[in-house]
Short mmCIF file of C-alpha atoms in Angstrom, two decimals:
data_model
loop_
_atom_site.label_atom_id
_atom_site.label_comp_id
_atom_site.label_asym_id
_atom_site.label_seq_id
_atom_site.Cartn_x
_atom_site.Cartn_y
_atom_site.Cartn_z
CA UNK A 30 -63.40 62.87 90.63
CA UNK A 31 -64.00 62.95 94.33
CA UNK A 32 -62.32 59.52 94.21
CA UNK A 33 -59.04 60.81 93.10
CA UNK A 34 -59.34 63.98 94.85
CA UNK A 35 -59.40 61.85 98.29
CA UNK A 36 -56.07 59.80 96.59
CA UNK A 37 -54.31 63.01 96.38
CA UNK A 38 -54.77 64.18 99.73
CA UNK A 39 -56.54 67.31 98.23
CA UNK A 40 -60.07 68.85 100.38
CA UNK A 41 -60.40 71.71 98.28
CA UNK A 42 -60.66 72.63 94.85
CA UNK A 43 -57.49 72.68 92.28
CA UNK A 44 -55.96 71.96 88.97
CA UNK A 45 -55.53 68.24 87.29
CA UNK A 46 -52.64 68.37 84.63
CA UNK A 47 -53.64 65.43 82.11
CA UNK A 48 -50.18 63.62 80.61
CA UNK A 49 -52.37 62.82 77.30
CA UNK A 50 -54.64 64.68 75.01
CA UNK A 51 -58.74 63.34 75.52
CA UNK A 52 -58.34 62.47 71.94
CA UNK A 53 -55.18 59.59 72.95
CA UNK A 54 -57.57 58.87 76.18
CA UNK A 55 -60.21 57.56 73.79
CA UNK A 56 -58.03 55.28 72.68
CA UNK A 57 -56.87 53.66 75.85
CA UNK A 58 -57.70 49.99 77.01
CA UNK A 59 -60.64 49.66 79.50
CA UNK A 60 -58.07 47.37 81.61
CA UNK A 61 -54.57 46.08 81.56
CA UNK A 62 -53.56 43.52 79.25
CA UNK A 63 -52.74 40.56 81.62
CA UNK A 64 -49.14 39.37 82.28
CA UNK A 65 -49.25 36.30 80.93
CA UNK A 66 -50.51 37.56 77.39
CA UNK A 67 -47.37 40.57 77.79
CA UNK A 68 -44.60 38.22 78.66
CA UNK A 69 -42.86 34.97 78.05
CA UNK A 70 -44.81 31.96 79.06
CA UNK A 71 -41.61 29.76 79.27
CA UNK A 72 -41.67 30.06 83.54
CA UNK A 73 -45.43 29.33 83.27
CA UNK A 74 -45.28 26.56 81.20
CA UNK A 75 -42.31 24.73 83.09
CA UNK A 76 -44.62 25.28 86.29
CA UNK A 77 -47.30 24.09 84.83
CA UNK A 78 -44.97 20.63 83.58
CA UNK A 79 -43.95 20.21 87.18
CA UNK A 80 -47.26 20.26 88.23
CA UNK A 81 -48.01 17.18 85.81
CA UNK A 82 -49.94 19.12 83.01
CA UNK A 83 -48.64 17.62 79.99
CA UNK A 84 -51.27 19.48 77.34
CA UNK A 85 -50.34 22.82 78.32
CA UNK A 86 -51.71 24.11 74.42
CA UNK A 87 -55.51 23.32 75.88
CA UNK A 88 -54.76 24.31 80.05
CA UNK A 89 -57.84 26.32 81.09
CA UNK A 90 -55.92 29.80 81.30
CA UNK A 91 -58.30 32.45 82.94
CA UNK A 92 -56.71 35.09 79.81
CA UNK A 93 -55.74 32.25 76.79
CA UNK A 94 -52.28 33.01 75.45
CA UNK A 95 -51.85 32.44 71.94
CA UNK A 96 -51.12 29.36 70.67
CA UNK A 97 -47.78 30.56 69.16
CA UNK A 98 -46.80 31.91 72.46
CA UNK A 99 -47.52 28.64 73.98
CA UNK A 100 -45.34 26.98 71.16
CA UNK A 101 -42.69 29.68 71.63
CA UNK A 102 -42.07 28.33 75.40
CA UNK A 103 -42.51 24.77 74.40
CA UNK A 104 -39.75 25.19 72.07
CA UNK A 105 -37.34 27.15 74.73
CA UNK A 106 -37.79 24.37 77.36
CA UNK A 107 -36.56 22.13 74.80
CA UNK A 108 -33.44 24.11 74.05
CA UNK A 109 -33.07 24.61 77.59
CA UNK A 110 -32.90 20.94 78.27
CA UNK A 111 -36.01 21.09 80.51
CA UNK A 112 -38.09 19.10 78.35
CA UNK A 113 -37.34 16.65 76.24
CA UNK A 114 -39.01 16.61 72.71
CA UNK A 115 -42.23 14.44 73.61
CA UNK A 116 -43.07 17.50 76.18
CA UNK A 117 -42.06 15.97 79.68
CA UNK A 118 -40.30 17.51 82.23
CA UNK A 119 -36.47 15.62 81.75
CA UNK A 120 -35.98 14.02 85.06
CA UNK A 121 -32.69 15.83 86.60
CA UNK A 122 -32.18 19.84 84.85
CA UNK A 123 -35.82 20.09 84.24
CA UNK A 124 -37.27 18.95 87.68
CA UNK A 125 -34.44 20.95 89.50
CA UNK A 126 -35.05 23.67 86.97
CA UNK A 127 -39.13 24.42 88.20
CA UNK A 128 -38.00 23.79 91.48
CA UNK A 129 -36.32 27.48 91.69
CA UNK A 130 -38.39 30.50 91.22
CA UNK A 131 -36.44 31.72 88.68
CA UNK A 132 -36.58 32.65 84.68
CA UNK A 133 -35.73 29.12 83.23
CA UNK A 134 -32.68 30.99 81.46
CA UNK A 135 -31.36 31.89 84.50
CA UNK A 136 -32.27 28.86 86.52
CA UNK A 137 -30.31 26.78 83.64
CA UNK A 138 -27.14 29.37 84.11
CA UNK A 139 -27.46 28.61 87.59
CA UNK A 140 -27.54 24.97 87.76
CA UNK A 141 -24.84 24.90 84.66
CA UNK A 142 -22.06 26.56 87.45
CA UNK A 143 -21.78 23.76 89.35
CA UNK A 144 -19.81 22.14 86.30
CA UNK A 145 -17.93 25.10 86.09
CA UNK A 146 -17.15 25.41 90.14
CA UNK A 147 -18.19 29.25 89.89
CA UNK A 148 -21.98 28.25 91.43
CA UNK A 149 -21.17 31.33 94.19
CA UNK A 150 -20.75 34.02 91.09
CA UNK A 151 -23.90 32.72 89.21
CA UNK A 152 -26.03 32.63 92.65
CA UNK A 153 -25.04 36.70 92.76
CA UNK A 154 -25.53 37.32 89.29
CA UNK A 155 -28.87 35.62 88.84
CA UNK A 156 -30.17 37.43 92.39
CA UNK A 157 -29.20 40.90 90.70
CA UNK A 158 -30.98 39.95 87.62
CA UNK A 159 -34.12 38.85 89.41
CA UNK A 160 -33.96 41.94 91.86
CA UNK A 161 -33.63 44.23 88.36
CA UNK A 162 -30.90 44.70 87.65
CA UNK A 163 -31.71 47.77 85.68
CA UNK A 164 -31.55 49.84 88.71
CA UNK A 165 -28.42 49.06 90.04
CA UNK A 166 -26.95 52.01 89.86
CA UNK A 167 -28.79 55.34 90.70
CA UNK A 168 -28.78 57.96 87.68
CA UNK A 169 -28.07 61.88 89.23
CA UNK A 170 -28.41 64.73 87.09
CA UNK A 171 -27.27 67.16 89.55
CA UNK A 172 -23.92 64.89 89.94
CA UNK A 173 -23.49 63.35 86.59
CA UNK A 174 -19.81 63.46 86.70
CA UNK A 175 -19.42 62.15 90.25
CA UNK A 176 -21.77 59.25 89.13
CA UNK A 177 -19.72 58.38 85.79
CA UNK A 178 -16.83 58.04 87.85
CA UNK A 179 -18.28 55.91 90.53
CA UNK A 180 -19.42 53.64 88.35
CA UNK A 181 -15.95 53.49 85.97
CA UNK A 182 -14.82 51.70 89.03
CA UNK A 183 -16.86 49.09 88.80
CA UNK A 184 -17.21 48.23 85.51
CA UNK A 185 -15.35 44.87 83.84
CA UNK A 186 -14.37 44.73 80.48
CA UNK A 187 -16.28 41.28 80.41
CA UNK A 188 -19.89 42.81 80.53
CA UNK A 189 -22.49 44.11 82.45
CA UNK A 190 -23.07 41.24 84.54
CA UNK A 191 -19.46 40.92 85.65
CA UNK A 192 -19.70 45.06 86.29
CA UNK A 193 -22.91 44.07 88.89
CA UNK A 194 -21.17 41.14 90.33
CA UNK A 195 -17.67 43.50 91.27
CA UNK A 196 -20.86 46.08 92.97
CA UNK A 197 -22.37 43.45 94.78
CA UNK A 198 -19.06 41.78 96.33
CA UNK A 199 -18.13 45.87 96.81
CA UNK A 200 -21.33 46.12 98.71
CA UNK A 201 -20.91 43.05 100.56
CA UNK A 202 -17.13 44.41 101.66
CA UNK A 203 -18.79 47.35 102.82
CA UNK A 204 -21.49 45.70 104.91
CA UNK A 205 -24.18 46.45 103.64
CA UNK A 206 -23.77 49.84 104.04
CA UNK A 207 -26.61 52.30 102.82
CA UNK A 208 -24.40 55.50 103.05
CA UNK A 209 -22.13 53.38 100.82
CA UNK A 210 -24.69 52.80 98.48
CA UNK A 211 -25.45 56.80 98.15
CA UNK A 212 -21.46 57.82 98.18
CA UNK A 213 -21.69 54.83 95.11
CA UNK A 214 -24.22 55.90 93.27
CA UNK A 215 -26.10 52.52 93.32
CA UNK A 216 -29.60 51.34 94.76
CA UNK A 217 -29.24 50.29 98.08
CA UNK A 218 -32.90 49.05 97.89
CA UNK A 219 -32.29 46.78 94.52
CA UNK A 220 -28.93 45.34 96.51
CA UNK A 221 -30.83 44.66 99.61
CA UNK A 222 -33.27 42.47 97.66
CA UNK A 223 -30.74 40.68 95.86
CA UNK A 224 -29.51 39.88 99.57
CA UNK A 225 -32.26 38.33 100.10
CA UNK A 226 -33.13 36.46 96.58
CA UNK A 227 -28.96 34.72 97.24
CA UNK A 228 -30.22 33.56 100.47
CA UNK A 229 -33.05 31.77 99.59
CA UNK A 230 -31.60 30.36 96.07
CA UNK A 231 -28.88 28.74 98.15
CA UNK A 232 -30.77 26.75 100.13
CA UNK A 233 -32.74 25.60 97.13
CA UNK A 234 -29.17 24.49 95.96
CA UNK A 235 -28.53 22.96 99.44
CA UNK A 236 -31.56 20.80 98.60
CA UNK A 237 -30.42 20.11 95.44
CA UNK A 238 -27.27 19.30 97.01
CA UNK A 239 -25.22 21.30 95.03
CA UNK A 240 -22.15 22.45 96.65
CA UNK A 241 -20.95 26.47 96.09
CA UNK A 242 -18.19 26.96 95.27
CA UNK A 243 -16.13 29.94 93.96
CA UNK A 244 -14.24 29.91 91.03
CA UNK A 245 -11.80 33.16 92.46
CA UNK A 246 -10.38 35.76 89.33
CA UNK A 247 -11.06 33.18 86.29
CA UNK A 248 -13.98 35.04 85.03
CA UNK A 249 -13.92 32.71 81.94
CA UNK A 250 -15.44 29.72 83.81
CA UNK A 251 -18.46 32.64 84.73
CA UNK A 252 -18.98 33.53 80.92
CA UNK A 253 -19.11 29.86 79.81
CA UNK A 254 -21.75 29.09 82.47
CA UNK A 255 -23.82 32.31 81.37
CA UNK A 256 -23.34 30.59 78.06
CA UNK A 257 -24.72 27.50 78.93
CA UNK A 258 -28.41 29.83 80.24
CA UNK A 259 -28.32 32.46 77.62
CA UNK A 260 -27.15 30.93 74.98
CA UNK A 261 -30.25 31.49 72.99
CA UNK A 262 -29.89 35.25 73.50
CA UNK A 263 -26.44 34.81 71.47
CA UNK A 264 -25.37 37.35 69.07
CA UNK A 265 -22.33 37.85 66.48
CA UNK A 266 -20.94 41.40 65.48
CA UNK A 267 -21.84 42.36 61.92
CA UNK A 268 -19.84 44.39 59.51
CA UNK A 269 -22.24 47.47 60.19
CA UNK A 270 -21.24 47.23 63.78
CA UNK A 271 -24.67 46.14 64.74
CA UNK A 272 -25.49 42.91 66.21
CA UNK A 273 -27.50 40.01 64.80
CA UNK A 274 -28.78 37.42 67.15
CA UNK A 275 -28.53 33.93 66.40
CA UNK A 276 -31.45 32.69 67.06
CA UNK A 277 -33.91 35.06 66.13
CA UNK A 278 -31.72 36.76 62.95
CA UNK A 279 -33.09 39.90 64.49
CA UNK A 280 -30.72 42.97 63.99
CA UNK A 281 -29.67 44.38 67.60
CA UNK A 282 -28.03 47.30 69.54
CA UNK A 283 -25.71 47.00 72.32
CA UNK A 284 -27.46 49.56 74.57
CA UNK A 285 -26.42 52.99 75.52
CA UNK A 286 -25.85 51.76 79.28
CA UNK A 287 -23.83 48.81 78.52
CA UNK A 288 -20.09 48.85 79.51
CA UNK A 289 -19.51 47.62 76.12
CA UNK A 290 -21.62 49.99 74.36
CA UNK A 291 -18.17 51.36 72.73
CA UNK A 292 -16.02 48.07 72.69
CA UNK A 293 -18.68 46.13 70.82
CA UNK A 294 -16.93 42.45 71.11
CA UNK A 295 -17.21 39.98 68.25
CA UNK A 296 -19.95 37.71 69.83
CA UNK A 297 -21.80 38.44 73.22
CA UNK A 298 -25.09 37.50 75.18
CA UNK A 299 -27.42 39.44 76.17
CA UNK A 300 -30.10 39.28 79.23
CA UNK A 301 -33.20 41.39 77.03
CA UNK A 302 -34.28 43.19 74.36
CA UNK A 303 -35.85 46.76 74.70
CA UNK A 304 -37.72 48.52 72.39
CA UNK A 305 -37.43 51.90 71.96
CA UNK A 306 -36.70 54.09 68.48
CA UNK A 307 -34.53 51.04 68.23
CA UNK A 308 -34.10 47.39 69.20
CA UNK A 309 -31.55 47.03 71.80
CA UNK A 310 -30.17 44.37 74.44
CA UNK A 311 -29.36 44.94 78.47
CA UNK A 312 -27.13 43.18 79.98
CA UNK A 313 -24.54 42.27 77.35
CA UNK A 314 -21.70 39.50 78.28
CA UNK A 315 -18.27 39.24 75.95
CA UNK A 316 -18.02 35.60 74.85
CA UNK A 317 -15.52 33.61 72.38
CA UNK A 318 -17.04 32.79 69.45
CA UNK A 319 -15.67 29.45 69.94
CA UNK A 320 -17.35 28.72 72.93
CA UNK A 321 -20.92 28.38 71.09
CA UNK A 322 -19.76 24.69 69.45
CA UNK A 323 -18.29 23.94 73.10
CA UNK A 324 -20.25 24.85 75.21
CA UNK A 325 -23.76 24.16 74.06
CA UNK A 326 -22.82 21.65 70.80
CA UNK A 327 -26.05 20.40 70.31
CA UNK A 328 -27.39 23.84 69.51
CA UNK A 329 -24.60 25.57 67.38
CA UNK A 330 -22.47 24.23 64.33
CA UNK A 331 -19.41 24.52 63.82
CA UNK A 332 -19.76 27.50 61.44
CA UNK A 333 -20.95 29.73 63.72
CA UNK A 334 -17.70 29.09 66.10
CA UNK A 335 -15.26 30.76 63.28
#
C-alpha cells in the first residue's frame, strides 16, 4: 500500500517479500490479543488490591480475563503471602509488595533478602530480570567461539542468575564501559537499564526502610532468598533426567542456554517456562532439596525435602 510504501522509505516502485503464505494470512487475528488476556494477572490483581478493590472476579476490565485466570492470581498472592485467604492485601509483605513495580515473585525474593542480609545481590538480580534478562549476553555467529569463551567466564555453577549477577558486578568494575560490553559479548543496552531499574528499587527499599546489605561470597544465603520468591516455580530431577515442577506436575526442560543445561542438579528454580517443540525453563537456580521444608514450610512437606 502507499501507506507502507511511505514506512519503508521507498518513492518508487519495488518488490514486497511476504513471511506467510495468503492462505496463513487468512487466518490471522484482526488485532492483538491484549496483554492482560496473554499474561499473568498476578501484578494486576495485587495493584488492583492496593488500590482497595476487593472483588477483583467482577472489576470492569476493558478486555475480561477469564475467570480461571483471575483465580490463578488470587491463588499465587496467597502463596506469596500477599493476601491472606479472605482476599485482602496482608498488612506488611503484601502492602510493601504492590508498592514496587515489580513481578510479585520477584518483589517477594526481594523483600525476603533482607532476612537473609544479601538485599544488595537480590536488588541486581531482580533489575536484570526486569530489564530481560534474556539478552544479556549478545549471540555472534561470525565469533561463536570468542563468545563461548567470554561467557565461560562468567558463568557460576549455582545458576543462571548467579552467572548475570558475576556480569553485572563485572560491568560495574569496568564502569560501565560499552567497549567492555562488545569485547564481552553482552548487551550493553539490557545492563544500562538494569542500572537504572537498581536505582530506583533502592530507594523504594529506603522507604521501606530496609537496609542493603551484602552478604559477600556465601551465595547460599542468595539461593535461599530466590527460594523464598520462586518457590512456586520449584522443580525436582526425575529419573528420565527431565524435570517435574512441583507445583504444576508439569514435565520440564532445563533450557539449551542454561549454565546447567548439562549438570542438571537434583532440585532447582526456575524464572519461566518457554514453549517451543518442547516445554522448557530460563533462568534455572541449583537449590537443596532440603531447603523447600525450611525455607517456605508452610508450602512444602517434609517428603518433598528427601
Amino acid at each position: 500500500s502507499a501507506l507502507d510504501m511511505g514506512r519503508a522509505g521507498r518513492v518508487s516502485k519495488g518488490v514486497c517479500y511476504r513471511l506467510f503464505t495468503e492462505q496463513t494470512f487468512q487466518t490471522l487475528r484482526e488485532t492483538r490479543v491484549p496483554e492482560v488476556l496473554r499474561t499473568g494477572l498476578s501484578s494486576v490483581v495485587l495493584q488492583l488490591k492496593a488500590l482497595g478493590i476487593d472483588d477483583v472476579a467482577h472489576f470492569d476490565f476493558m478486555s475480561k480475563p477469564k475467570t480461571e485466570a483471575i483465580i490463578r492470581a488470587l491463588e499465587k498472592l496467597v502463596a506469596l503471602g500477599a493476601i491472606d485467604r479472605k482476599g485482602r492485601l496482608t498488612a506488611n509483605l503484601g502492602e510493601s509488595m504492590a508498592l514496587l513495580p515489580l513481578e510479585p515473585t520477584y518483589a517477594k525474593a526481594l523483600l525476603s533478602s533482607s532476612t537473609y542480609n544479601c538485599s544488595d545481590e537480590m536488588l541486581t538480580i531482580v533489575s536484570l530480570l526486569s530489564a530481560d534478562s534474556g539478552s544479556i549476553f549478545v549471540h555472534s555467529l561470525n565469533q561463536r567461539a570468542q563468545a563461548t569463551l567470554r561467557r565461560m567466564e562468567f558463568m557460576a555453577p549455582e545458576g543462571d542468575l548467579i552467572t548475570y549477577l558475576n556480569v553485572y558486578k563485572a560491568f560495574k568494575k569496568a564502569g560501565e564501559s560499552k567497549a567492555w560490553c562488545s569485547k564481552s559479548f553482552v548487551n550493553f543496552r539490557c545492563l544500562r537499564h538494569a542500572v537504572k531499574v537498581r536505582q530506583q528499587l533502592r530507594r523504594l527499599l529506603n522507604r521501606l526502610k530496609i537496609n542493603v546489605r551484602s552478604c559477600g561470597d556465601d551465595l547460599t544465603l542468595v539461593r535461599k532468598a530466590l527460594l523464598s520468591g520462586f518457590f512456586l516455580n520449584a522443580a525436582r530431577r526425575q529419573p528420565n533426567g527431565e524435570y517435574r515442577a512441583l507445583t504444576t506436575g508439569q514435565e520440564v526442560r532445563i533450557h539449551p542456554s542454561s549454565v546447567l543445561s548439562k549438570k542438571k542438579p537434583d532440585c532447582l528454580i526456575f524464572n519461566e517456562i518457554v514453549l517451543t517443540s518442547q516445554k522448557y525453563i530460563r533462568d534455572v537456580t541449583a537449590i537443596e532439596p532440603r531447603w523447600l521444608a525450611e525455607v517456605v514450610p508452610r508450602y512444602f512437606g517434609g517428603s518433598l525435602s528427601k
